[in-house]
């Protein structure tokens, strides 16, 4: 079995039951200071995924045990979590999970799934399958501050205030409250790569982590029980 791993990528493979004991290992040797960006792609409960054996799902309440607060960086952290369209799970995430992780939402982005021809993969009013997914952006509630001298970001910290995610010497702009990614879906529910999209809202040399990763990203730490799945040589073609 051959795996192709990008340069400067860190990989920690384990399951959710082991994660609470591995926070310090995830933080690594560079001072163990935590991460500026944490991308979370939970394997939300999904009957169709179970029937098709595409990937293992996790009961939503099990996500509470992730030691998120131990992974936040003292300078600030932006959390980007892929959401399900199921109303019950959306309510759970917004009303319980974010609170358990000490987060407050600051933006909602959308990924519009399109065909190779650029059309939505399904009608917007399709009853069982929507052509979009949400990406919820959140920050630790205890460290979030607002900068009233900056331009307004509606809904971030009140009228006339702009969210300040990172407390560094460099000026880092906050992410927009709304944004639409347009991309064709990959096989096995692969999401669009977020590195280039989000790096403009991060400090230079930001430390980045992806939870429930299924592939490695250069310069990032990947955690999950399938984080090498799409690094298998079978998914690559020789140039």
Short mmCIF file of N, CA and C in Angstrom, two decimals, residues 35-198:
data_model
loop_
_atom_site.label_atom_id
_atom_site.label_comp_id
_atom_site.label_asym_id
_atom_site.label_seq_id
_atom_site.Cartn_x
_atom_site.Cartn_y
_atom_site.Cartn_z
N UNK A 35 -4.25 26.09 17.64
CA UNK A 35 -4.42 26.33 16.21
C UNK A 35 -5.20 27.61 15.94
N UNK A 36 -4.78 28.33 14.89
CA UNK A 36 -5.50 29.53 14.46
C UNK A 36 -6.76 29.18 13.65
N UNK A 37 -6.71 28.05 12.96
CA UNK A 37 -7.85 27.60 12.16
C UNK A 37 -8.12 26.14 12.45
N UNK A 38 -9.38 25.82 12.71
CA UNK A 38 -9.80 24.42 12.88
C UNK A 38 -10.97 24.18 11.94
N UNK A 39 -10.75 23.34 10.94
CA UNK A 39 -11.81 22.93 10.02
C UNK A 39 -12.38 21.61 10.54
N UNK A 40 -13.69 21.55 10.68
CA UNK A 40 -14.35 20.35 11.20
C UNK A 40 -15.35 19.86 10.15
N UNK A 41 -15.21 18.62 9.77
CA UNK A 41 -16.13 18.02 8.80
C UNK A 41 -16.78 16.79 9.44
N UNK A 42 -17.70 17.00 10.38
CA UNK A 42 -18.27 15.87 11.12
C UNK A 42 -18.98 14.88 10.21
N UNK A 43 -18.82 13.59 10.46
CA UNK A 43 -19.59 12.60 9.71
C UNK A 43 -21.01 12.53 10.27
N UNK A 44 -21.80 13.54 9.97
CA UNK A 44 -23.15 13.66 10.52
C UNK A 44 -23.97 12.41 10.21
N UNK A 45 -24.88 12.10 11.12
CA UNK A 45 -25.79 10.97 10.92
C UNK A 45 -26.51 11.13 9.58
N UNK A 46 -26.46 10.09 8.77
CA UNK A 46 -26.98 10.17 7.41
C UNK A 46 -27.39 8.78 6.97
N UNK A 47 -28.69 8.56 6.83
CA UNK A 47 -29.18 7.23 6.49
C UNK A 47 -28.68 6.77 5.13
N UNK A 48 -28.63 7.67 4.15
CA UNK A 48 -28.19 7.26 2.82
C UNK A 48 -26.72 6.88 2.82
N UNK A 49 -25.91 7.56 3.64
CA UNK A 49 -24.49 7.21 3.72
C UNK A 49 -24.31 5.84 4.34
N UNK A 50 -25.14 5.54 5.37
CA UNK A 50 -25.03 4.22 5.99
C UNK A 50 -25.46 3.13 5.03
N UNK A 51 -26.56 3.38 4.30
CA UNK A 51 -27.03 2.35 3.37
C UNK A 51 -26.01 2.09 2.28
N UNK A 52 -25.35 3.14 1.82
CA UNK A 52 -24.38 2.98 0.75
C UNK A 52 -23.00 2.62 1.24
N UNK A 53 -22.81 2.55 2.56
CA UNK A 53 -21.51 2.25 3.16
C UNK A 53 -20.43 3.20 2.64
N UNK A 54 -20.80 4.45 2.38
CA UNK A 54 -19.83 5.41 1.86
C UNK A 54 -18.82 5.81 2.93
N UNK A 55 -19.31 6.02 4.15
CA UNK A 55 -18.41 6.36 5.25
C UNK A 55 -19.17 6.16 6.55
N UNK A 56 -18.44 5.96 7.64
CA UNK A 56 -19.05 5.76 8.94
C UNK A 56 -19.56 7.09 9.48
N UNK A 57 -20.74 7.07 10.06
CA UNK A 57 -21.29 8.27 10.67
C UNK A 57 -21.13 8.19 12.18
N UNK A 58 -21.34 9.33 12.85
CA UNK A 58 -21.16 9.42 14.29
C UNK A 58 -22.42 10.03 14.90
N UNK A 59 -22.95 9.47 16.00
CA UNK A 59 -24.07 10.12 16.68
C UNK A 59 -23.69 11.55 17.05
N UNK A 60 -24.59 12.47 16.78
CA UNK A 60 -24.26 13.89 16.94
C UNK A 60 -23.77 14.22 18.34
N UNK A 61 -24.38 13.63 19.35
CA UNK A 61 -24.02 13.99 20.72
C UNK A 61 -22.60 13.54 21.08
N UNK A 62 -22.05 12.60 20.34
CA UNK A 62 -20.67 12.18 20.60
C UNK A 62 -19.67 13.27 20.26
N UNK A 63 -20.09 14.24 19.43
CA UNK A 63 -19.18 15.31 19.05
C UNK A 63 -18.85 16.23 20.22
N UNK A 64 -19.70 16.24 21.23
CA UNK A 64 -19.48 17.10 22.39
C UNK A 64 -18.17 16.75 23.09
N UNK A 65 -17.76 15.49 23.02
CA UNK A 65 -16.57 15.06 23.76
C UNK A 65 -15.26 15.54 23.13
N UNK A 66 -15.31 16.14 21.94
CA UNK A 66 -14.08 16.67 21.33
C UNK A 66 -13.55 17.81 22.21
N UNK A 67 -12.29 17.75 22.64
CA UNK A 67 -11.73 18.77 23.55
C UNK A 67 -11.34 20.05 22.81
N UNK A 68 -12.30 20.69 22.18
CA UNK A 68 -12.02 21.84 21.33
C UNK A 68 -11.31 22.96 22.08
N UNK A 69 -11.73 23.24 23.30
CA UNK A 69 -11.15 24.36 24.04
C UNK A 69 -9.66 24.18 24.27
N UNK A 70 -9.18 22.95 24.26
CA UNK A 70 -7.75 22.69 24.43
C UNK A 70 -6.97 22.92 23.13
N UNK A 71 -7.68 23.13 22.04
CA UNK A 71 -7.04 23.27 20.73
C UNK A 71 -6.99 24.71 20.24
N UNK A 72 -7.64 25.63 20.95
CA UNK A 72 -7.68 27.02 20.52
C UNK A 72 -6.34 27.70 20.77
N UNK A 73 -5.98 28.63 19.88
CA UNK A 73 -4.73 29.38 20.00
C UNK A 73 -4.95 30.61 20.87
N UNK A 74 -3.99 30.98 21.73
CA UNK A 74 -4.17 32.18 22.56
C UNK A 74 -4.39 33.46 21.76
N UNK A 75 -3.87 33.51 20.52
CA UNK A 75 -4.06 34.70 19.69
C UNK A 75 -5.44 34.76 19.06
N UNK A 76 -6.18 33.66 19.11
CA UNK A 76 -7.50 33.59 18.49
C UNK A 76 -7.61 32.39 17.57
N UNK A 77 -8.83 31.95 17.37
CA UNK A 77 -9.09 30.77 16.54
C UNK A 77 -10.35 30.99 15.72
N UNK A 78 -10.27 30.61 14.46
CA UNK A 78 -11.45 30.58 13.59
C UNK A 78 -11.80 29.12 13.36
N UNK A 79 -13.03 28.75 13.68
CA UNK A 79 -13.51 27.38 13.47
C UNK A 79 -14.46 27.38 12.28
N UNK A 80 -14.22 26.51 11.33
CA UNK A 80 -15.07 26.37 10.14
C UNK A 80 -15.64 24.96 10.14
N UNK A 81 -16.93 24.83 10.35
CA UNK A 81 -17.55 23.52 10.47
C UNK A 81 -18.58 23.29 9.36
N UNK A 82 -18.41 22.21 8.63
CA UNK A 82 -19.39 21.82 7.63
C UNK A 82 -20.64 21.31 8.32
N UNK A 83 -21.79 21.79 7.86
CA UNK A 83 -23.06 21.47 8.50
C UNK A 83 -23.91 20.56 7.62
N UNK A 84 -24.80 19.85 8.27
CA UNK A 84 -25.80 19.07 7.57
C UNK A 84 -27.01 19.95 7.28
N UNK A 85 -27.85 19.53 6.33
CA UNK A 85 -29.09 20.26 6.05
C UNK A 85 -30.27 19.74 6.86
N UNK A 86 -30.06 18.72 7.66
CA UNK A 86 -31.15 18.18 8.48
C UNK A 86 -31.45 19.14 9.62
N UNK A 87 -32.70 19.54 9.74
CA UNK A 87 -33.08 20.57 10.70
C UNK A 87 -32.76 20.16 12.14
N UNK A 88 -33.00 18.90 12.48
CA UNK A 88 -32.74 18.46 13.85
C UNK A 88 -31.27 18.62 14.21
N UNK A 89 -30.39 18.24 13.30
CA UNK A 89 -28.96 18.33 13.57
C UNK A 89 -28.47 19.77 13.51
N UNK A 90 -29.09 20.58 12.66
CA UNK A 90 -28.75 22.00 12.64
C UNK A 90 -29.06 22.65 13.98
N UNK A 91 -30.22 22.34 14.53
CA UNK A 91 -30.59 22.90 15.83
C UNK A 91 -29.63 22.43 16.91
N UNK A 92 -29.28 21.16 16.87
CA UNK A 92 -28.34 20.63 17.87
C UNK A 92 -27.01 21.37 17.80
N UNK A 93 -26.50 21.56 16.58
CA UNK A 93 -25.20 22.23 16.42
C UNK A 93 -25.26 23.67 16.92
N UNK A 94 -26.32 24.38 16.54
CA UNK A 94 -26.42 25.80 16.86
C UNK A 94 -26.77 26.04 18.33
N UNK A 95 -27.56 25.14 18.93
CA UNK A 95 -28.05 25.38 20.28
C UNK A 95 -27.26 24.65 21.36
N UNK A 96 -26.58 23.55 21.01
CA UNK A 96 -25.88 22.77 22.03
C UNK A 96 -24.39 22.59 21.75
N UNK A 97 -24.06 22.20 20.53
CA UNK A 97 -22.67 21.87 20.24
C UNK A 97 -21.76 23.09 20.33
N UNK A 98 -22.16 24.21 19.75
CA UNK A 98 -21.33 25.40 19.81
C UNK A 98 -21.10 25.84 21.25
N UNK A 99 -22.13 25.75 22.07
CA UNK A 99 -21.98 26.13 23.48
C UNK A 99 -21.02 25.19 24.19
N UNK A 100 -21.12 23.89 23.91
CA UNK A 100 -20.22 22.92 24.53
C UNK A 100 -18.77 23.19 24.15
N UNK A 101 -18.56 23.69 22.95
CA UNK A 101 -17.20 23.99 22.48
C UNK A 101 -16.77 25.41 22.81
N UNK A 102 -17.62 26.17 23.48
CA UNK A 102 -17.27 27.54 23.85
C UNK A 102 -17.20 28.49 22.67
N UNK A 103 -18.05 28.28 21.67
CA UNK A 103 -18.01 29.07 20.44
C UNK A 103 -19.26 29.92 20.26
N UNK A 104 -19.11 30.96 19.47
CA UNK A 104 -20.28 31.70 19.00
C UNK A 104 -20.15 31.89 17.49
N UNK A 105 -21.26 31.75 16.76
CA UNK A 105 -21.21 31.87 15.30
C UNK A 105 -21.00 33.31 14.85
N UNK A 106 -20.24 33.48 13.77
CA UNK A 106 -20.01 34.82 13.23
C UNK A 106 -20.34 34.92 11.75
N UNK A 107 -20.49 33.79 11.06
CA UNK A 107 -20.78 33.84 9.63
C UNK A 107 -21.32 32.49 9.17
N UNK A 108 -22.08 32.51 8.09
CA UNK A 108 -22.54 31.29 7.44
C UNK A 108 -22.23 31.40 5.96
N UNK A 109 -21.41 30.50 5.48
CA UNK A 109 -21.08 30.41 4.06
C UNK A 109 -21.84 29.25 3.45
N UNK A 110 -21.90 29.23 2.13
CA UNK A 110 -22.58 28.14 1.42
C UNK A 110 -21.68 27.59 0.33
N UNK A 111 -21.74 26.29 0.17
CA UNK A 111 -21.11 25.62 -0.96
C UNK A 111 -22.22 25.21 -1.91
N UNK A 112 -22.27 25.81 -3.09
CA UNK A 112 -23.24 25.45 -4.12
C UNK A 112 -22.62 24.35 -4.98
N UNK A 113 -23.24 23.19 -4.98
CA UNK A 113 -22.73 22.05 -5.75
C UNK A 113 -23.25 22.13 -7.18
N UNK A 114 -22.34 22.08 -8.11
CA UNK A 114 -22.73 22.20 -9.52
C UNK A 114 -22.19 21.03 -10.33
N UNK A 115 -22.81 20.83 -11.47
CA UNK A 115 -22.34 19.82 -12.42
C UNK A 115 -21.14 20.37 -13.19
N UNK A 116 -20.56 19.53 -14.02
CA UNK A 116 -19.44 19.99 -14.86
C UNK A 116 -19.87 21.13 -15.77
N UNK A 117 -21.17 21.20 -16.07
CA UNK A 117 -21.68 22.27 -16.91
C UNK A 117 -22.02 23.54 -16.16
N UNK A 118 -21.88 23.52 -14.83
CA UNK A 118 -22.13 24.71 -14.04
C UNK A 118 -23.53 24.85 -13.49
N UNK A 119 -24.39 23.83 -13.70
CA UNK A 119 -25.75 23.88 -13.17
C UNK A 119 -25.81 23.25 -11.79
N UNK A 120 -26.73 23.70 -10.92
CA UNK A 120 -26.90 23.04 -9.62
C UNK A 120 -27.18 21.55 -9.80
N UNK A 121 -26.63 20.73 -8.92
CA UNK A 121 -26.76 19.28 -9.08
C UNK A 121 -28.20 18.81 -8.88
N UNK A 122 -29.00 19.57 -8.14
CA UNK A 122 -30.42 19.28 -7.96
C UNK A 122 -31.17 20.60 -7.90
N UNK A 123 -32.49 20.59 -8.10
CA UNK A 123 -33.26 21.83 -7.92
C UNK A 123 -33.16 22.32 -6.48
N UNK A 124 -33.26 23.62 -6.29
CA UNK A 124 -33.16 24.18 -4.94
C UNK A 124 -34.30 23.72 -4.04
N UNK A 125 -35.44 23.39 -4.64
CA UNK A 125 -36.58 22.96 -3.83
C UNK A 125 -36.72 21.45 -3.79
N UNK A 126 -35.67 20.72 -4.15
CA UNK A 126 -35.73 19.25 -4.08
C UNK A 126 -36.00 18.83 -2.64
N UNK A 127 -36.96 17.92 -2.40
CA UNK A 127 -37.36 17.60 -1.03
C UNK A 127 -36.32 16.84 -0.23
N UNK A 128 -35.51 16.01 -0.87
CA UNK A 128 -34.62 15.13 -0.12
C UNK A 128 -33.14 15.47 -0.24
N UNK A 129 -32.78 16.23 -1.25
CA UNK A 129 -31.37 16.51 -1.46
C UNK A 129 -31.19 17.94 -1.98
N UNK A 130 -30.61 18.78 -1.18
CA UNK A 130 -30.39 20.16 -1.57
C UNK A 130 -29.07 20.29 -2.34
N UNK A 131 -28.96 21.26 -3.24
CA UNK A 131 -27.73 21.41 -4.01
C UNK A 131 -26.67 22.25 -3.29
N UNK A 132 -26.79 22.37 -1.99
CA UNK A 132 -25.84 23.20 -1.25
C UNK A 132 -25.59 22.62 0.14
N UNK A 133 -24.49 23.03 0.73
CA UNK A 133 -24.17 22.72 2.12
C UNK A 133 -23.71 23.99 2.80
N UNK A 134 -23.95 24.06 4.10
CA UNK A 134 -23.53 25.23 4.88
C UNK A 134 -22.14 25.02 5.46
N UNK A 135 -21.41 26.10 5.57
CA UNK A 135 -20.15 26.12 6.30
C UNK A 135 -20.28 27.18 7.39
N UNK A 136 -20.36 26.74 8.62
CA UNK A 136 -20.55 27.65 9.75
C UNK A 136 -19.19 28.12 10.26
N UNK A 137 -19.00 29.42 10.37
CA UNK A 137 -17.77 29.99 10.93
C UNK A 137 -18.07 30.50 12.33
N UNK A 138 -17.19 30.16 13.27
CA UNK A 138 -17.40 30.53 14.67
C UNK A 138 -16.06 30.85 15.32
N UNK A 139 -16.13 31.56 16.44
CA UNK A 139 -14.93 31.92 17.19
C UNK A 139 -15.18 31.63 18.67
N UNK A 140 -14.11 31.40 19.44
CA UNK A 140 -14.29 31.21 20.88
C UNK A 140 -14.97 32.43 21.51
N UNK A 141 -16.01 32.20 22.26
CA UNK A 141 -16.80 33.30 22.81
C UNK A 141 -16.01 34.12 23.82
N UNK A 142 -15.15 33.48 24.58
CA UNK A 142 -14.45 34.19 25.65
C UNK A 142 -13.37 35.11 25.12
N UNK A 143 -12.84 34.83 23.91
CA UNK A 143 -11.75 35.65 23.39
C UNK A 143 -12.20 36.60 22.28
N UNK A 144 -13.45 36.46 21.83
CA UNK A 144 -13.92 37.31 20.73
C UNK A 144 -14.05 38.75 21.20
N UNK A 145 -13.49 39.66 20.44
CA UNK A 145 -13.58 41.08 20.75
C UNK A 145 -14.06 41.82 19.52
N UNK A 146 -14.50 43.03 19.71
CA UNK A 146 -14.92 43.85 18.57
C UNK A 146 -14.09 45.12 18.53
N UNK A 147 -13.93 45.63 17.34
CA UNK A 147 -13.15 46.85 17.12
C UNK A 147 -14.09 47.92 16.58
N UNK A 148 -14.60 48.82 17.44
CA UNK A 148 -15.58 49.81 16.99
C UNK A 148 -15.00 50.83 16.03
N UNK A 149 -13.67 50.91 15.92
CA UNK A 149 -13.05 51.89 15.03
C UNK A 149 -13.05 51.43 13.59
N UNK A 150 -13.30 50.14 13.38
CA UNK A 150 -13.26 49.59 12.03
C UNK A 150 -14.65 49.66 11.41
N UNK A 151 -14.72 49.30 10.14
CA UNK A 151 -16.00 49.34 9.45
C UNK A 151 -16.93 48.26 9.97
N UNK A 152 -18.22 48.41 9.69
CA UNK A 152 -19.21 47.52 10.30
C UNK A 152 -19.24 46.16 9.64
N UNK A 153 -19.43 45.15 10.46
CA UNK A 153 -19.71 43.80 9.99
C UNK A 153 -21.04 43.41 10.62
N UNK A 154 -22.08 43.41 9.84
CA UNK A 154 -23.43 43.23 10.37
C UNK A 154 -23.53 41.93 11.15
N UNK A 155 -24.05 42.03 12.36
CA UNK A 155 -24.32 40.84 13.14
C UNK A 155 -23.13 40.30 13.89
N UNK A 156 -21.95 40.88 13.78
CA UNK A 156 -20.79 40.30 14.45
C UNK A 156 -20.77 40.66 15.92
N UNK A 157 -20.76 41.94 16.25
CA UNK A 157 -20.71 42.33 17.65
C UNK A 157 -21.52 43.59 17.90
N UNK A 158 -22.56 43.77 17.10
CA UNK A 158 -23.41 44.93 17.26
C UNK A 158 -23.11 45.97 16.19
N UNK A 159 -24.01 46.95 16.08
CA UNK A 159 -23.88 47.97 15.05
C UNK A 159 -22.59 48.75 15.23
N UNK A 160 -21.91 49.03 14.12
CA UNK A 160 -20.71 49.83 14.17
C UNK A 160 -19.48 49.12 14.66
N UNK A 161 -19.52 47.79 14.76
CA UNK A 161 -18.38 47.04 15.27
C UNK A 161 -17.95 46.00 14.25
N UNK A 162 -16.65 45.76 14.19
CA UNK A 162 -16.11 44.73 13.33
C UNK A 162 -15.47 43.65 14.18
N UNK A 163 -15.73 42.43 13.86
CA UNK A 163 -15.18 41.32 14.61
C UNK A 163 -13.66 41.30 14.48
N UNK A 164 -12.98 41.14 15.60
CA UNK A 164 -11.54 40.95 15.61
C UNK A 164 -11.28 39.52 16.07
N UNK A 165 -10.95 38.65 15.13
CA UNK A 165 -10.76 37.24 15.46
C UNK A 165 -9.41 37.01 16.11
N UNK A 166 -8.37 37.67 15.59
CA UNK A 166 -7.01 37.42 16.05
C UNK A 166 -6.41 38.66 16.70
N UNK A 167 -5.72 38.45 17.80
CA UNK A 167 -5.11 39.53 18.55
C UNK A 167 -3.60 39.47 18.32
N UNK A 168 -3.20 39.98 17.17
CA UNK A 168 -1.81 39.96 16.75
C UNK A 168 -1.40 41.36 16.30
N UNK A 169 -0.11 41.56 16.11
CA UNK A 169 0.37 42.86 15.65
C UNK A 169 -0.09 43.16 14.23
N UNK A 170 -0.18 42.12 13.41
CA UNK A 170 -0.63 42.32 12.04
C UNK A 170 -2.15 42.45 12.00
N UNK A 171 -2.64 43.20 11.06
CA UNK A 171 -4.08 43.40 10.91
C UNK A 171 -4.65 42.28 10.05
N UNK A 172 -5.51 41.48 10.63
CA UNK A 172 -6.10 40.35 9.91
C UNK A 172 -7.59 40.63 9.71
N UNK A 173 -8.06 40.72 8.47
CA UNK A 173 -9.48 41.02 8.25
C UNK A 173 -10.36 39.86 8.69
N UNK A 174 -11.56 40.15 9.17
CA UNK A 174 -12.49 39.08 9.54
C UNK A 174 -13.11 38.47 8.29
N UNK A 175 -13.59 37.24 8.37
CA UNK A 175 -14.26 36.65 7.22
C UNK A 175 -15.59 37.35 6.97
N UNK A 176 -16.03 37.41 5.71
CA UNK A 176 -17.34 38.01 5.43
C UNK A 176 -18.46 37.19 6.06
N UNK A 177 -19.53 37.88 6.41
CA UNK A 177 -20.65 37.20 7.07
C UNK A 177 -21.31 36.18 6.15
N UNK A 178 -21.29 36.43 4.85
CA UNK A 178 -21.88 35.50 3.88
C UNK A 178 -20.94 35.37 2.69
N UNK A 179 -20.91 34.19 2.12
CA UNK A 179 -20.02 33.91 1.00
C UNK A 179 -20.51 32.63 0.34
N UNK A 180 -20.35 32.51 -0.97
CA UNK A 180 -20.78 31.31 -1.69
C UNK A 180 -19.61 30.72 -2.45
N UNK A 181 -19.30 29.47 -2.15
CA UNK A 181 -18.32 28.70 -2.91
C UNK A 181 -19.08 27.92 -3.98
N UNK A 182 -18.62 27.95 -5.20
CA UNK A 182 -19.26 27.21 -6.28
C UNK A 182 -18.26 26.19 -6.80
N UNK A 183 -18.59 24.91 -6.65
CA UNK A 183 -17.66 23.86 -7.05
C UNK A 183 -18.42 22.57 -7.27
N UNK A 184 -17.88 21.73 -8.13
CA UNK A 184 -18.45 20.40 -8.34
C UNK A 184 -18.07 19.50 -7.18
N UNK A 185 -18.98 18.66 -6.70
CA UNK A 185 -18.65 17.76 -5.60
C UNK A 185 -17.69 16.67 -6.05
N UNK A 186 -16.80 16.28 -5.15
CA UNK A 186 -15.90 15.18 -5.43
C UNK A 186 -16.54 13.85 -5.05
N UNK A 187 -15.87 12.78 -5.38
CA UNK A 187 -16.40 11.47 -5.03
C UNK A 187 -16.35 11.25 -3.53
N UNK A 188 -17.25 10.41 -3.05
CA UNK A 188 -17.32 10.06 -1.63
C UNK A 188 -17.49 11.30 -0.74
N UNK A 189 -18.32 12.24 -1.19
CA UNK A 189 -18.68 13.42 -0.39
C UNK A 189 -17.48 14.32 -0.08
N UNK A 190 -16.50 14.35 -0.94
CA UNK A 190 -15.34 15.23 -0.72
C UNK A 190 -15.75 16.69 -0.87
N UNK A 191 -15.32 17.49 0.09
CA UNK A 191 -15.65 18.92 0.11
C UNK A 191 -14.59 19.72 -0.66
N UNK A 192 -14.90 20.95 -1.03
CA UNK A 192 -13.89 21.82 -1.65
C UNK A 192 -12.76 22.11 -0.67
N UNK A 193 -11.57 22.26 -1.18
CA UNK A 193 -10.42 22.64 -0.35
C UNK A 193 -10.61 24.07 0.15
N UNK A 194 -10.38 24.29 1.42
CA UNK A 194 -10.62 25.60 2.02
C UNK A 194 -9.35 26.41 2.26
N UNK A 195 -8.20 25.82 2.03
CA UNK A 195 -6.94 26.48 2.38
C UNK A 195 -6.80 27.84 1.72
N UNK A 196 -6.95 27.91 0.41
CA UNK A 196 -6.76 29.18 -0.30
C UNK A 196 -7.86 30.18 0.03
N UNK A 197 -9.06 29.68 0.28
CA UNK A 197 -10.18 30.59 0.55
C UNK A 197 -10.03 31.25 1.92
N UNK A 198 -9.58 30.49 2.91
CA UNK A 198 -9.55 30.99 4.28
C UNK A 198 -8.24 31.65 4.68
#
